[in-house]
Structure formats: C-alpha cells, structure tokens
PDB file of C-alpha atoms in Angstrom:
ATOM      1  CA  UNK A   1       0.000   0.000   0.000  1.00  0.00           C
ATOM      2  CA  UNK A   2       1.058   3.547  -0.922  1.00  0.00           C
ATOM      3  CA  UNK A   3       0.692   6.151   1.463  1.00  0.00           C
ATOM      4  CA  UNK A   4      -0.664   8.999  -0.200  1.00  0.00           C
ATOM      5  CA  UNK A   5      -0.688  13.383   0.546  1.00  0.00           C
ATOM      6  CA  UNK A   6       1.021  12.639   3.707  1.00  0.00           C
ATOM      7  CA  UNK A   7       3.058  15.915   5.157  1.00  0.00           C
ATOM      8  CA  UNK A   8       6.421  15.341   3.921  1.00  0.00           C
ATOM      9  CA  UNK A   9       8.769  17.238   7.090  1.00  0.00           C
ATOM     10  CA  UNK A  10      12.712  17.860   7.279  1.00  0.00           C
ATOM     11  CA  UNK A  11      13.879  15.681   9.674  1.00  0.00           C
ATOM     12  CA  UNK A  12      13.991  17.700  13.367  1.00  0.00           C
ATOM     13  CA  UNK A  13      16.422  15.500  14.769  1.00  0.00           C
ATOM     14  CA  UNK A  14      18.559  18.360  15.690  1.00  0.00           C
ATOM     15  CA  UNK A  15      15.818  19.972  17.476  1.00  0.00           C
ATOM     16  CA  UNK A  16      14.773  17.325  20.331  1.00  0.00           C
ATOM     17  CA  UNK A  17      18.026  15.778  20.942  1.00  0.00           C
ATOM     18  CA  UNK A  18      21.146  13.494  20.171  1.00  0.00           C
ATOM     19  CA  UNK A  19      19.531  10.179  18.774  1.00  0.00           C
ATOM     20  CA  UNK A  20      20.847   7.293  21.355  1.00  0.00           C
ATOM     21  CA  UNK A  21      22.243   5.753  18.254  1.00  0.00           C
ATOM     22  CA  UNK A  22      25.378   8.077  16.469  1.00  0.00           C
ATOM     23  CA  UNK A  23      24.203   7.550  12.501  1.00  0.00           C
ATOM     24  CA  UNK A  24      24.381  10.385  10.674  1.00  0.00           C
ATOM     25  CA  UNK A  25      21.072  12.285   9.964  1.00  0.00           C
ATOM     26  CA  UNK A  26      19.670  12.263   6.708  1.00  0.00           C
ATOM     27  CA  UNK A  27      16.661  13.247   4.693  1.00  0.00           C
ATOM     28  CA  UNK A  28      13.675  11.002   3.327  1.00  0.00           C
ATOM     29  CA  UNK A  29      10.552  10.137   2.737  1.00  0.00           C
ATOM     30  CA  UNK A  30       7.926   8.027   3.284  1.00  0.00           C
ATOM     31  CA  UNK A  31       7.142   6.181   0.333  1.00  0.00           C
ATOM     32  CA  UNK A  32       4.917   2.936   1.740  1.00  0.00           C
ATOM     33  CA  UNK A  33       3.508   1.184   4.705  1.00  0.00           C
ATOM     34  CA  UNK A  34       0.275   1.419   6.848  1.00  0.00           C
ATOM     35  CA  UNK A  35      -1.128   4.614   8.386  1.00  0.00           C
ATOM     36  CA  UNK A  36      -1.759   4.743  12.189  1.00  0.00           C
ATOM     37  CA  UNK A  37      -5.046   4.939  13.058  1.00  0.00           C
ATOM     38  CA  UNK A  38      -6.668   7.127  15.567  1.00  0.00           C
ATOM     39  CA  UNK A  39      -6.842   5.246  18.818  1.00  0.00           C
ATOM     40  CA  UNK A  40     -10.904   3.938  19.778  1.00  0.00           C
ATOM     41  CA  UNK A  41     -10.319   4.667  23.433  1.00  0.00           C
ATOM     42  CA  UNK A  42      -8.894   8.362  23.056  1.00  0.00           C
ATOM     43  CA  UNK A  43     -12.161   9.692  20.989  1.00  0.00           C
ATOM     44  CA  UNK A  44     -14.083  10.151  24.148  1.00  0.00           C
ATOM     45  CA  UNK A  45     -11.338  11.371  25.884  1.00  0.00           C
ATOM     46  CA  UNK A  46      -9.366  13.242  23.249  1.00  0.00           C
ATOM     47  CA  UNK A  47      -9.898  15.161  20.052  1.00  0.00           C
ATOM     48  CA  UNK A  48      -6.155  15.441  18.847  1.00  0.00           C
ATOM     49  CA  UNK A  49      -2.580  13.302  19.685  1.00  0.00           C
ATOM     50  CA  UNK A  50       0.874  13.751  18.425  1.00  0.00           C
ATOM     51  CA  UNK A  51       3.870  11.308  18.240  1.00  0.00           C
ATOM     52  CA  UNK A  52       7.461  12.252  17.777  1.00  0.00           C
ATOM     53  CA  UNK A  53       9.420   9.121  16.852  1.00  0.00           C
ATOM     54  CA  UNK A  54      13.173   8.952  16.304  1.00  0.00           C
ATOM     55  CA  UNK A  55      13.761   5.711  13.631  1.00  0.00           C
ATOM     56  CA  UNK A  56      16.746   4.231  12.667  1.00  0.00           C
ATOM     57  CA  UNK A  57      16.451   3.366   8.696  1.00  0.00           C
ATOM     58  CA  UNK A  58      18.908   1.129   7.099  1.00  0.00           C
ATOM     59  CA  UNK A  59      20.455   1.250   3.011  1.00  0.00           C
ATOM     60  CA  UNK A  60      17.011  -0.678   1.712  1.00  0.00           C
ATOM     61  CA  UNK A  61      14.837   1.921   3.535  1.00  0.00           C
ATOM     62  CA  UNK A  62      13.378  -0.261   6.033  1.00  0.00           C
ATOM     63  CA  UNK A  63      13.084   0.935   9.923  1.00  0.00           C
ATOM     64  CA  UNK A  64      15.831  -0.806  12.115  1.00  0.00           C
ATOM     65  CA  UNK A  65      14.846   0.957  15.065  1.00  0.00           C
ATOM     66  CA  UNK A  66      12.478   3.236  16.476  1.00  0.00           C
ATOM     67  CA  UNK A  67      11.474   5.292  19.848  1.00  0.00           C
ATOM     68  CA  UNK A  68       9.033   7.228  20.720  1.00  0.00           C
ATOM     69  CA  UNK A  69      10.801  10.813  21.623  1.00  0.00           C
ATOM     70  CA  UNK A  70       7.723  12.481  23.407  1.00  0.00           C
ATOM     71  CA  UNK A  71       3.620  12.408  22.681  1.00  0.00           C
ATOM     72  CA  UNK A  72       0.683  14.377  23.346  1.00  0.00           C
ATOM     73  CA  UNK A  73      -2.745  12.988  24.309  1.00  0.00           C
ATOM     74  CA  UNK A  74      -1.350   9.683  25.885  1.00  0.00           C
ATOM     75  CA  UNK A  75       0.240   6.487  25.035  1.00  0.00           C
ATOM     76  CA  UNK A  76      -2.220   5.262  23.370  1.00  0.00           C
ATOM     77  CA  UNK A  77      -1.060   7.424  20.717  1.00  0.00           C
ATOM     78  CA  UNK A  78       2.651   6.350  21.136  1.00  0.00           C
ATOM     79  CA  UNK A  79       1.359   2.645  20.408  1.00  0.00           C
ATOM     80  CA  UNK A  80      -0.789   3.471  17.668  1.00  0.00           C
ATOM     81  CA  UNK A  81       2.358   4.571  15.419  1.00  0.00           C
ATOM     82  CA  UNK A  82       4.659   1.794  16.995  1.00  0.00           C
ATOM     83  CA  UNK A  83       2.165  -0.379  15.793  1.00  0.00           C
ATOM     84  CA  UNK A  84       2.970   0.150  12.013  1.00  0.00           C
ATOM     85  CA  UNK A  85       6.255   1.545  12.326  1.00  0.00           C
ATOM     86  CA  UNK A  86       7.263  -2.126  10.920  1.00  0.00           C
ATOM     87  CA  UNK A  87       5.531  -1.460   8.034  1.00  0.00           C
ATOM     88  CA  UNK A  88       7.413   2.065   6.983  1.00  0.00           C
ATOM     89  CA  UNK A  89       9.517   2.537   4.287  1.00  0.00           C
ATOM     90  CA  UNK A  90      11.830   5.554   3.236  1.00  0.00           C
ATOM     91  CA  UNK A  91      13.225   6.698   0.381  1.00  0.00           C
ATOM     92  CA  UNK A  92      16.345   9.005   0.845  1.00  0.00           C
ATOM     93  CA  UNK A  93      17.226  12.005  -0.838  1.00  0.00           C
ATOM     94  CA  UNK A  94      20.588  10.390  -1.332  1.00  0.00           C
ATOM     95  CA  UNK A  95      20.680   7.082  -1.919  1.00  0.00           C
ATOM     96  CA  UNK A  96      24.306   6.684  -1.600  1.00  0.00           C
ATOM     97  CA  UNK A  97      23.585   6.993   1.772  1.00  0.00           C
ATOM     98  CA  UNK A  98      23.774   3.720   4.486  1.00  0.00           C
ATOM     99  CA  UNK A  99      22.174   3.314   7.645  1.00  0.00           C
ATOM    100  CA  UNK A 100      20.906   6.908   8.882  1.00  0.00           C
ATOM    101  CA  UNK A 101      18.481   8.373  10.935  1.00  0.00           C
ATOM    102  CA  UNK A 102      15.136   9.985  10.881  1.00  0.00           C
ATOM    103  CA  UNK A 103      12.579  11.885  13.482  1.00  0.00           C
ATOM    104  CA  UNK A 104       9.331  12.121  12.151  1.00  0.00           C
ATOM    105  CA  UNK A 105       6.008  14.018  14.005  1.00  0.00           C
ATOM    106  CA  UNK A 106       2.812  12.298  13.950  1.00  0.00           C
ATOM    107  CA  UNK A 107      -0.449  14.308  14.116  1.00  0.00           C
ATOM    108  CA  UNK A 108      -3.658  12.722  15.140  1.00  0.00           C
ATOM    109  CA  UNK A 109      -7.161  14.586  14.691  1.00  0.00           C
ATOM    110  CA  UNK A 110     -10.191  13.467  15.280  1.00  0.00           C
ATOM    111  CA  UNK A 111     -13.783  14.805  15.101  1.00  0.00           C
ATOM    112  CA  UNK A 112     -16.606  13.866  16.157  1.00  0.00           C
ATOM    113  CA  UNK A 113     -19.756  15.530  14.756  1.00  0.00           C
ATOM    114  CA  UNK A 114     -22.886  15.366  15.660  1.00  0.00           C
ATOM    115  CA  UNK A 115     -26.175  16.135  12.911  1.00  0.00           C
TER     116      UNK A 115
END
C-alpha cells in the first residue's frame, strides 16, 4: 500500500536531541507502509494526539529501530504509530547513503460531529 498526501517534514532530529544511536542524519521520505489509526479509546477522551518518533532506517529503507521521543494525548497514541512503524519505508534524498536516521512528528485529529 502507498501512502498517499502525507506531510512530507525535514527531519527535526537536531531539534529534540542526540539520537541514542550516532548515525548520521539524513533526509527522506515516506514512500509505503500502513497509516496509524486514531486510537478507539482516546475519541471520548481526546480530540487530537501527536507522536514524535526517532527511527533508525537502514540502506534498503526499512526501519531498524524506532522510539518514541515524546507524545501528546497519551500512550495510546505512542502505540498506535509503533504499531505500524514495521511497516514504513523511506526513500532518501541520497541514496548513496547507508544506515541513517530519521525523526518524524505524527499528528492525530479526530472529530466527532454530531447532525
């Protein structure tokens, strides 16, 4: 499955931290897997979420690694995206490029309207 109009973001590793892991940033995108889904439990309790994720991708595109670097709106959020992080895969700006790393934000919205 293609993932398609998805918010393509420079990568803010920089801007929350060292990853625990010293590969060299790079840039990419996200060219297939599964979207996460907006948690069941959090509609009562919450209209919006938001993941940040630091992942590990290796030459073929494919996450090695991945932690969750901070979330809004609970874990269930967190475990939403780690649930298809499996499923990612990136294509780099420069594919001469070996294993690297990524962080990515996540944005959940939901709305519930009522007629």
């Amino acid at each position: 499955m293609r993932l398609q109009n998805l918010p393509q973001q420079q990568d803010p590793v920089g801007e929350i931290g060292h990853s625990r892991h010293e590969l060299p940033a790079c840039q990419a995108k996200l060219v297939m897997g599964r979207k996460p889904t907006f948690p069941a439990g959090a509609r009562v309790d919450a209209d919006v979420g938001a993941v940040v994720l630091k992942l590990n991708v290796d030459e073929s595109g494919a996450v090695t690694d991945s932690v969750v670097a901070g979330s809004i709106g609970g874990a269930v959020f967190a475990r939403s995206v780690s649930d298809v992080v499996p499923t990612w895969r990136y294509e780099k700006e420069d594919a001469t490029e070996a294993n690297c790393r990524l962080a990515r934000e996540i944005f959940f919205t939901y709305y519930n309207y009522y007629w």
